[in-house]
Short mmCIF file of C-alpha atoms and ligand atoms in Angstrom, two decimals:
data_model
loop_
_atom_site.label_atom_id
_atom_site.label_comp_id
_atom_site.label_asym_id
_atom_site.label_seq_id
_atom_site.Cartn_x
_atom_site.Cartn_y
_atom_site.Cartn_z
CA UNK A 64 -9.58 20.01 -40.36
CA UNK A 65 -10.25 16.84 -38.80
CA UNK A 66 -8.81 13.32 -38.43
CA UNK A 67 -9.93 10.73 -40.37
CA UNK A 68 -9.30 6.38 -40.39
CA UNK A 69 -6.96 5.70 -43.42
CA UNK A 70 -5.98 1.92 -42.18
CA UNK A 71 -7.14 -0.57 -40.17
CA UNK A 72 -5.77 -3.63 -38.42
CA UNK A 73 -5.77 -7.11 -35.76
CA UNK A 74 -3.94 -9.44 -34.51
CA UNK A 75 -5.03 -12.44 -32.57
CA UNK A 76 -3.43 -15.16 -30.89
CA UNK A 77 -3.75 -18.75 -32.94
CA UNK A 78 -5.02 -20.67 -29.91
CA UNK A 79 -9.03 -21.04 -30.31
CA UNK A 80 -10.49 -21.95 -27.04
CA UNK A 81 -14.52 -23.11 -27.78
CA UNK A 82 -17.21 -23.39 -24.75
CA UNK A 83 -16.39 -26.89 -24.72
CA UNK A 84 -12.94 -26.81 -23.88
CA UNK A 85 -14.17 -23.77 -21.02
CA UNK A 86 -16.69 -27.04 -19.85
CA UNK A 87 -12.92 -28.84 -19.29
CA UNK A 88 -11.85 -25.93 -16.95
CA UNK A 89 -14.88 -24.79 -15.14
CA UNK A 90 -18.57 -26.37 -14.42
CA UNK A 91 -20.19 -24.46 -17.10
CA UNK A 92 -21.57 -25.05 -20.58
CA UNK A 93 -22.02 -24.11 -23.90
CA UNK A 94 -25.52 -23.81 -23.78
CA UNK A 95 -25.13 -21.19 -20.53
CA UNK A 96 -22.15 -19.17 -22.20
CA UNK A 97 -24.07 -18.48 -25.27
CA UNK A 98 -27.15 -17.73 -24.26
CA UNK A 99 -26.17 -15.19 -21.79
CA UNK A 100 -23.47 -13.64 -23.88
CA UNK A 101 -23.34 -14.81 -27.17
CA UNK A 102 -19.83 -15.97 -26.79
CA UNK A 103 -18.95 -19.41 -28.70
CA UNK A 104 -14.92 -19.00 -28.80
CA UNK A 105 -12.23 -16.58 -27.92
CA UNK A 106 -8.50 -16.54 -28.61
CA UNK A 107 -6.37 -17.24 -25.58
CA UNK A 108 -2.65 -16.78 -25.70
CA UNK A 109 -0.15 -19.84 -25.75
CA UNK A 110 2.91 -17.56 -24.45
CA UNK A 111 2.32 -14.45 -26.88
CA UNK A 112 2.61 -11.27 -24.65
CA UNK A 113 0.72 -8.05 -25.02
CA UNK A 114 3.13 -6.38 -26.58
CA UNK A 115 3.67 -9.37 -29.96
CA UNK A 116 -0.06 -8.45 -30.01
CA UNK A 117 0.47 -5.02 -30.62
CA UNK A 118 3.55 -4.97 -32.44
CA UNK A 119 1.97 -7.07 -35.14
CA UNK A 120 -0.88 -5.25 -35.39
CA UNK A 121 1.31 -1.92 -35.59
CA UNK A 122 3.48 -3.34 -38.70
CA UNK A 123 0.26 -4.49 -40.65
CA UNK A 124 -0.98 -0.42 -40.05
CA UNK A 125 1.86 0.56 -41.18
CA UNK A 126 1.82 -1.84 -44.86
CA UNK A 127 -2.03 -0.84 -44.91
CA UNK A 128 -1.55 2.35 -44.74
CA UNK A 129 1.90 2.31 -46.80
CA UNK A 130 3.78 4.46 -44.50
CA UNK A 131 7.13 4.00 -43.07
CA UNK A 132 7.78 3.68 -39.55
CA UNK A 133 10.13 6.94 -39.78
CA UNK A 134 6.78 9.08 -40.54
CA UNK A 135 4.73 7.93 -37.80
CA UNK A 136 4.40 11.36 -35.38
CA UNK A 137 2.45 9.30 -32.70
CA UNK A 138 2.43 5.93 -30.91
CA UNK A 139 -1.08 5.62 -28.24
CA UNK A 140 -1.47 2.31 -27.19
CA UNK A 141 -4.74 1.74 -24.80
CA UNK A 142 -3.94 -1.77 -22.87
CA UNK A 143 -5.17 -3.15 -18.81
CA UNK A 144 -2.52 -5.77 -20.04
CA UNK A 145 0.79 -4.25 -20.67
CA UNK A 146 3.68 -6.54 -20.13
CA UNK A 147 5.43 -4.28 -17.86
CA UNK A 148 4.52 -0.94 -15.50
CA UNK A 149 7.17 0.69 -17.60
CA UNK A 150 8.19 0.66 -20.58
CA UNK A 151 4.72 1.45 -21.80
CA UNK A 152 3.44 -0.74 -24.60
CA UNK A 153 3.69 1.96 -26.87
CA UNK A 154 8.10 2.67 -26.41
CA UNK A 155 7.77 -1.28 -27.03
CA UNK A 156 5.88 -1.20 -30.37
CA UNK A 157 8.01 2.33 -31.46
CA UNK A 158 11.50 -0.39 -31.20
CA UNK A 159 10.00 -3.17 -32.92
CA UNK A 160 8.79 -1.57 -36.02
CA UNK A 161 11.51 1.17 -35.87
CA UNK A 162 9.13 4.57 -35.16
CA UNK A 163 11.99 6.91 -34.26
CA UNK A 164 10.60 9.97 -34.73
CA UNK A 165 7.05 9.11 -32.84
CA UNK A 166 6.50 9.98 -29.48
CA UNK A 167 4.73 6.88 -27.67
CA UNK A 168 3.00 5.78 -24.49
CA UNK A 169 0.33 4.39 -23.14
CA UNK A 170 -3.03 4.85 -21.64
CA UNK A 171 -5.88 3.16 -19.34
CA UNK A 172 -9.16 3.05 -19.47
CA UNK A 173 -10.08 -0.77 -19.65
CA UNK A 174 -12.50 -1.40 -22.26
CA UNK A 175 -13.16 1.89 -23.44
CA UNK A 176 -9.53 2.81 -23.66
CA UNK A 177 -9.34 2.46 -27.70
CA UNK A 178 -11.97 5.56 -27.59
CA UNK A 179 -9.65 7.52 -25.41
CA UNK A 180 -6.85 6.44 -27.29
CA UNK A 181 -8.47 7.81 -30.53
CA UNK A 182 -9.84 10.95 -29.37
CA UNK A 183 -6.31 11.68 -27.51
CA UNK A 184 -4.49 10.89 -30.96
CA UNK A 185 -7.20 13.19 -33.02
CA UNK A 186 -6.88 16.21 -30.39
CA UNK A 187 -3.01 15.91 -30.96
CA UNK A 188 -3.88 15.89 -35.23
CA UNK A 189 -6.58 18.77 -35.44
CA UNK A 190 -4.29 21.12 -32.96
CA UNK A 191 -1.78 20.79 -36.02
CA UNK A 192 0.90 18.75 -33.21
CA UNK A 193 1.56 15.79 -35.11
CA UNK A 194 0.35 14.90 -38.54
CA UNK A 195 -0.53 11.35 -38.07
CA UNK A 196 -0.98 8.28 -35.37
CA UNK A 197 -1.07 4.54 -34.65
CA UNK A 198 -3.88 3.63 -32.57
CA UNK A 199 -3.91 0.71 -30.87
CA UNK A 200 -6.11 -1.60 -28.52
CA UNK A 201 -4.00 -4.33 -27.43
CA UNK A 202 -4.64 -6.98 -24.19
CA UNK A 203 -3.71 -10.41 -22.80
CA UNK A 204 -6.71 -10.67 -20.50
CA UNK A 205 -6.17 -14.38 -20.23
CA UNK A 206 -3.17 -13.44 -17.89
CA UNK A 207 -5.47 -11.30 -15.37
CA UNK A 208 -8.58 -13.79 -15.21
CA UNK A 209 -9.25 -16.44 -12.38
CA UNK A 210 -9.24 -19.28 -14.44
CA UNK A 211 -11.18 -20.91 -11.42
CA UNK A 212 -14.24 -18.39 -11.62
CA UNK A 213 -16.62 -19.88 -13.94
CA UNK A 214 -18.71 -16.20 -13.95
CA UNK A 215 -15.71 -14.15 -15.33
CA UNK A 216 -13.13 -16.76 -16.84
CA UNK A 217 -15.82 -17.46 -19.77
CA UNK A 218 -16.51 -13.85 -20.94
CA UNK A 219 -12.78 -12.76 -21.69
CA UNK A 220 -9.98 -13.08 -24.76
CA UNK A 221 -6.78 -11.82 -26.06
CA UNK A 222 -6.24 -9.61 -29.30
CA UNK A 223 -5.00 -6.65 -30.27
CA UNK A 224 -6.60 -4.24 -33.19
CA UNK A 225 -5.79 -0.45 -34.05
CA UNK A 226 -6.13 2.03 -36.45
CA UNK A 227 -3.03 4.59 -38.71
CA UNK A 228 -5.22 7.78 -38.87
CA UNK A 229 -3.68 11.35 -40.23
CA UNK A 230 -5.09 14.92 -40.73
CA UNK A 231 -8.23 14.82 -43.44
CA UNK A 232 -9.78 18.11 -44.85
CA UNK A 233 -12.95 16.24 -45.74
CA UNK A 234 -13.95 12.82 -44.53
CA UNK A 235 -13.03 12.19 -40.59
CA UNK A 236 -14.28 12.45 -37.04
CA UNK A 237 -17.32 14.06 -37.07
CA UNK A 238 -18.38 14.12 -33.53
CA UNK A 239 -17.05 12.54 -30.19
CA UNK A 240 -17.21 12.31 -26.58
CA UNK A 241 -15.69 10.58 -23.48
CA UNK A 242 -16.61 10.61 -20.08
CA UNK A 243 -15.60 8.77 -17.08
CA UNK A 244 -17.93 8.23 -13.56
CA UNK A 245 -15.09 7.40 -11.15
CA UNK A 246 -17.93 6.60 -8.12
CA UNK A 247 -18.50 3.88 -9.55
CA UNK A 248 -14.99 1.78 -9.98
CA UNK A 249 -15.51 -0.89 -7.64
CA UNK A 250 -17.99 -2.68 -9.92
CA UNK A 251 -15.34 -3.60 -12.21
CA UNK A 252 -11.70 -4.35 -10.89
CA UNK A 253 -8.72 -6.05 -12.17
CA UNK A 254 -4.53 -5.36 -11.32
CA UNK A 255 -4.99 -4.77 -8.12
CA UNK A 256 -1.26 -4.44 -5.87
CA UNK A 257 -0.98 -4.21 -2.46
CA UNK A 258 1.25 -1.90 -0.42
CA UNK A 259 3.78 -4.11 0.79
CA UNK A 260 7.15 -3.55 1.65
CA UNK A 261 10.22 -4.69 4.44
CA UNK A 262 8.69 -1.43 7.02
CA UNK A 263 5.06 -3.35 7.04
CA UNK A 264 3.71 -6.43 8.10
CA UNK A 265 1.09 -7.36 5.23
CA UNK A 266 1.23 -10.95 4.70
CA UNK A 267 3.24 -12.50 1.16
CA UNK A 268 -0.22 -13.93 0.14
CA UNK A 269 -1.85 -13.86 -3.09
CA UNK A 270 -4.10 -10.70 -3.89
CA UNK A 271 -7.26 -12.23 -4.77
CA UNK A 272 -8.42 -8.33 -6.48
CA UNK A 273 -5.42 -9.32 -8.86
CA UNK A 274 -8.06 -10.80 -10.67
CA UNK A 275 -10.98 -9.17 -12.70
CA UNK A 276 -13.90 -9.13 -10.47
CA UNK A 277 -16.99 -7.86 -11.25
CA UNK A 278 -20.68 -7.15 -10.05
CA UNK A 279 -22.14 -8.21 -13.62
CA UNK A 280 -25.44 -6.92 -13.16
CA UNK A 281 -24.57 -3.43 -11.98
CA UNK A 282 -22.25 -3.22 -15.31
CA UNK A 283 -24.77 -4.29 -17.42
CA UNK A 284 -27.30 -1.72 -16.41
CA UNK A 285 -24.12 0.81 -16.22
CA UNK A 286 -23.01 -0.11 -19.71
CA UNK A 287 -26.67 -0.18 -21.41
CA UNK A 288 -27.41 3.37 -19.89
CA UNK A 289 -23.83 4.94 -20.49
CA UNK A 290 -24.14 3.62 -24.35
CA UNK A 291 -27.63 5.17 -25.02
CA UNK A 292 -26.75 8.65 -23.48
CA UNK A 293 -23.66 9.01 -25.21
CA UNK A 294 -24.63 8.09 -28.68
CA UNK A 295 -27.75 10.18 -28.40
CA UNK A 296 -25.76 13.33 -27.55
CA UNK A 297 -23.10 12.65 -29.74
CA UNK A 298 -25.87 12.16 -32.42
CA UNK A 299 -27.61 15.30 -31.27
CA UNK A 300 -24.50 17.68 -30.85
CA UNK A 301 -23.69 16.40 -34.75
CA UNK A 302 -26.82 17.18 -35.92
CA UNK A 303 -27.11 13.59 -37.50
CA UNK A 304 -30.18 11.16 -36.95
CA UNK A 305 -30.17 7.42 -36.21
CA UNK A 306 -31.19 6.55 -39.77
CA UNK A 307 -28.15 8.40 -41.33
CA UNK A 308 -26.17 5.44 -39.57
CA UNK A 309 -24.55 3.08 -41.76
CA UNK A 310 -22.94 0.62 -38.82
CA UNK A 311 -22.58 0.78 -34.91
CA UNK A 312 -19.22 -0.63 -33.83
CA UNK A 313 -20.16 -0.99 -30.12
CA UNK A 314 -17.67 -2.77 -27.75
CA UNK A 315 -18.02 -6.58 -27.56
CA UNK A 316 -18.82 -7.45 -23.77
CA UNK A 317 -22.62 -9.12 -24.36
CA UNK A 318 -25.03 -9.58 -27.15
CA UNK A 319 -27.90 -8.90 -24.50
CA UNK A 320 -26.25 -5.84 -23.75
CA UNK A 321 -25.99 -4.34 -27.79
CA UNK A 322 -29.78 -5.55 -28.12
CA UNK A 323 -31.26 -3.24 -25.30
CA UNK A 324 -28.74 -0.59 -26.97
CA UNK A 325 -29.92 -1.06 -30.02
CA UNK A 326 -33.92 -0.85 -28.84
CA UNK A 327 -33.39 1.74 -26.87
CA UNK A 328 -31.69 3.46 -29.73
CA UNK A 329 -34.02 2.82 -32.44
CA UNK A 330 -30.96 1.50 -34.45
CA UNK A 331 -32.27 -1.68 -36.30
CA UNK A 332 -29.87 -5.17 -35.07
CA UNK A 333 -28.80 -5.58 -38.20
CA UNK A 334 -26.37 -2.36 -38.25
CA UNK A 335 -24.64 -3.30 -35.07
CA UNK A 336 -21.24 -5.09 -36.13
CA UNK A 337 -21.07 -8.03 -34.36
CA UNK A 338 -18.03 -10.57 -33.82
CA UNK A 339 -18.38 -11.54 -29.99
CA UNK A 340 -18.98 -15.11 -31.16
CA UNK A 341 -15.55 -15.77 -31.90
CA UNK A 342 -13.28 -13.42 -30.30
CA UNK A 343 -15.30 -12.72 -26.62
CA UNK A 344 -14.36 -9.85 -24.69
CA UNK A 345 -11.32 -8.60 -25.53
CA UNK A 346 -11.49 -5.23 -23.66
CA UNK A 347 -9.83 -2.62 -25.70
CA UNK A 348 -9.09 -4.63 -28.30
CA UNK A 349 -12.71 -4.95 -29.08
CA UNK A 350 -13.90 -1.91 -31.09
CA UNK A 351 -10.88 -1.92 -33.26
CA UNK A 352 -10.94 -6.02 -34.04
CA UNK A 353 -14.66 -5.24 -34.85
CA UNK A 354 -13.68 -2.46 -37.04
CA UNK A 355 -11.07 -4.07 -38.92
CA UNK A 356 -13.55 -6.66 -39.67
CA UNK A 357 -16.08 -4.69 -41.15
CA UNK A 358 -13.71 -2.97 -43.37
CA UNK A 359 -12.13 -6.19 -44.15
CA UNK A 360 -15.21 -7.15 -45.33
CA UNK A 361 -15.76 -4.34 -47.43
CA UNK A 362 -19.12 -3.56 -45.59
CA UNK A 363 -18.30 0.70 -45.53
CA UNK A 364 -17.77 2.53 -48.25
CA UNK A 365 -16.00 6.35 -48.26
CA UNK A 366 -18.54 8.84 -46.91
CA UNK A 367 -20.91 6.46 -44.43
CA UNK A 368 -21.65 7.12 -40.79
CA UNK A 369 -20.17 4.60 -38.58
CA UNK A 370 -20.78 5.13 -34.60
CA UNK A 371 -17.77 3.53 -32.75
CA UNK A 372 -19.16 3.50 -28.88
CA UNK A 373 -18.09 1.66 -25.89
CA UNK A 374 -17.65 1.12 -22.15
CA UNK A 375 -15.63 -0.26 -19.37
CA UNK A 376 -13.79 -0.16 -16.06
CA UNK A 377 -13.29 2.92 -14.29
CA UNK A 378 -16.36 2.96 -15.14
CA UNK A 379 -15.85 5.15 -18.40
CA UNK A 380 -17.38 5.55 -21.94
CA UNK A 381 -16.53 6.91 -25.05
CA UNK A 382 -18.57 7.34 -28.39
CA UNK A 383 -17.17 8.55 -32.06
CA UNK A 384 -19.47 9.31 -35.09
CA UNK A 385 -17.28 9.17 -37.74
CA UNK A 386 -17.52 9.80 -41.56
CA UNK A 387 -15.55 6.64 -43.37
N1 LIG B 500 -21.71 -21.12 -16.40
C1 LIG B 500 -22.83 -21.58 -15.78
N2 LIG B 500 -23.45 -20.89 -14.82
C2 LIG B 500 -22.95 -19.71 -14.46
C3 LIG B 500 -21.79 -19.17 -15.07
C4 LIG B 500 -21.18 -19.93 -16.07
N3 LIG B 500 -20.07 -19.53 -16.72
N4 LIG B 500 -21.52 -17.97 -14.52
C5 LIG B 500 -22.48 -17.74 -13.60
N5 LIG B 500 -23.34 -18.80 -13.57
C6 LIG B 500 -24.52 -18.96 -12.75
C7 LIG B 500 -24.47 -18.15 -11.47
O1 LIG B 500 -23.77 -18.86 -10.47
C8 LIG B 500 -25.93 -18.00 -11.16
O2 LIG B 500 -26.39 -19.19 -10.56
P1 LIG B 500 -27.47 -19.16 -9.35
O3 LIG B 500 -28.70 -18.55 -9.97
O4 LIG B 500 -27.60 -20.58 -9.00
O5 LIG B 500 -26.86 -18.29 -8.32
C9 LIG B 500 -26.61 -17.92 -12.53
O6 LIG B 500 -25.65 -18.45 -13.47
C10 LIG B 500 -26.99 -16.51 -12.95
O7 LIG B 500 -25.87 -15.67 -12.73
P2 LIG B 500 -25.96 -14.13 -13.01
O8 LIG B 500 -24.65 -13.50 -12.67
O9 LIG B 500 -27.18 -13.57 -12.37
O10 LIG B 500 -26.16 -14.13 -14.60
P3 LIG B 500 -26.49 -12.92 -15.55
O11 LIG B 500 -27.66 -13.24 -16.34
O12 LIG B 500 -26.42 -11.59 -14.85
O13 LIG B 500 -25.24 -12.96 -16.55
C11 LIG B 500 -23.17 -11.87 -17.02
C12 LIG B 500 -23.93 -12.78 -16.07
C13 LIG B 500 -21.78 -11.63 -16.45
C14 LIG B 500 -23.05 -12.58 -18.36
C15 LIG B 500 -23.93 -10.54 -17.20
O14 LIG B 500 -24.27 -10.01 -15.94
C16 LIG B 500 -23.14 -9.52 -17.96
O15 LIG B 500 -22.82 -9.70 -19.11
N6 LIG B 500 -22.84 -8.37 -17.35
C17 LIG B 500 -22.03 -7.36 -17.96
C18 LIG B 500 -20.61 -7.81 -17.92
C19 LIG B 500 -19.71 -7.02 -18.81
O16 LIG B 500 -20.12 -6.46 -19.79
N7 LIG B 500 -18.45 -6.99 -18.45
C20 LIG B 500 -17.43 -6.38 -19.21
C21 LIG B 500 -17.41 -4.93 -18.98
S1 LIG B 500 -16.37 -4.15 -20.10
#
């Protein structure tokens, strides 16, 4: 038994914000922005909160997949974003589209959190727990970024993207793996809160690690080195070769970063799915926005290899071979 994609889905704010209109906020420029990421526009919020992200991306699962809300077993909603500490994103989305039979929370692990999300969800499935699940990266980063700090502000956007899967006896998850390297968190930070309360005398002044911060270079070497392992051992444990690979969804963070993957690999450019141009780095949200597309598109077709694979904060990683 395994657990196989039946729907996909997104949801992105309207707002379009190009490199230009960045050039309005901070001294940067197109030229810079896209060269060094590959980023030409992301969707930034106008009010939406994490949650209208998710929820709409939950009801168009749900019509995708033609289920009712009443059958869904399993709510897991992977979010650095979340409009509250509790309720979790995921008792949020159960409300709004009426889920009252699923159990639902949420879980963290930045911008590989969809791949912990999923291989949580298809754990629950194969062990015969719950039938079926709605997967969902959802985040707001625009609310967690120092608008006034041009080397992070430019690289970030907001969207939401997920996936219904249920119990399969033939086509599924083939393969997975997620691993975490804790010694490493302070490369990549964001949410930070300080300990303070009426019994200490910390200051009321703004928490400047409430902000993503970041030591770019020590994530892109972390994230190029992470990706290659991974997808080589989950390739290896699955007994499947790099030319038996239809696509690569890999997380959206840089284009530099998916072409050393993809040399290192041996995986030809051409089969990495790419959409960083016009949604940036959505965190979570990236591998399933990514996905959608490509089966929106049509691109996969019932049987083909796909290699979801991504990394983040914390710092973690998590890699999927799945058969469509
Ligand atoms: N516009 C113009 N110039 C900028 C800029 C911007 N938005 N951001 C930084 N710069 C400048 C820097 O100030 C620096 O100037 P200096 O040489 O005068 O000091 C110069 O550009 C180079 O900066 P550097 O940080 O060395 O650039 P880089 O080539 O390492 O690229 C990143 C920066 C962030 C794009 C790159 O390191 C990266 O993508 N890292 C991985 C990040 C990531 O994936 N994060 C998400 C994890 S899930």
């Amino acid at each position: 038994m395994t657990t196989r994609i039946i729907a996909t889905g997104a949801y992105a704010p309207g707002q379009v914000i190009t490199n230009d209109d960045m050039a309005k906020v901070v001294d940067t420029s197109d030229e810079w922005i896209t060269q060094r990421t590959g980023i030409k526009e992301r969707h930034i919020s106008s009010g939406e909160n994490t949650s209208v992200l998710a929820v709409n991306t939950a009801r168009q699962l749900l019509c995708r997949a033609g289920k009712k809300a009443e059958d869904i077993d399993l709510i897991i909603i992977a979010s650095v974003t979340a409009d509250y500490g509790t309720p979790s994103l995921g008792c949020m989305v159960q409300k709004e589209i009426g889920a009252s039979n699923a159990v639902a929370f949420d879980i963290t692990a930045a911008c590989s959190g969809f791949m912990f999300a999923l291989s949580i969800a298809d754990k629950y499935i194969k062990t015969g727990i719950y039938n079926n699940a709605i997967v969902i990266g959802a985040e707001t980063l625009s609310k967690i970024v120092d608008w006034s700090d041009r080397s992070t502000c430019v690289l970030f956007g907001d969207g939401a993207g997920g996936a219904y899967v249920e119990k399969s006896q033939t086509d599924g998850i083939i393969e997975e793996e997620i691993g975490s390297k804790g010694e490493l968190y302070d490369i990549l930070t964001e949410g930070h809160t300080e300990c303070k309360n009426v019994f200490n005398d910390k200051k009321e002044e703004p928490d400047p690690l409430w902000y993503v911060n970041m030591n770019g270079r020590e994530v892109f070497k972390f994230a190029t080195k992470s990706v290659v392992k991974s997808v080589e051992r989950v390739l290896k444990n699955a007994g499947v070769t790099a030319d038996e690979i239809k696509f690569v969804v890999p997380h959206q963070a840089n284009t530099r970063i998916v072409d050393v993957i993809s040399n290192k690999l041996g995986i030809p450019h051409e089969k990495f799915y790419m959409n960083i141009d016009r949604y940036g780095n959505t965190s979570s949200a990236s591998i399933p926005i990514a996905l959608n597309e490509l089966n929106e598109k049509g691109l996969i077709e019932r049987g083909d290899k796909v290699i979801l694979t991504g990394f983040g904060g914390g710092m973690t990683w998590g890699t999927m071979l799945v058969s469509w």
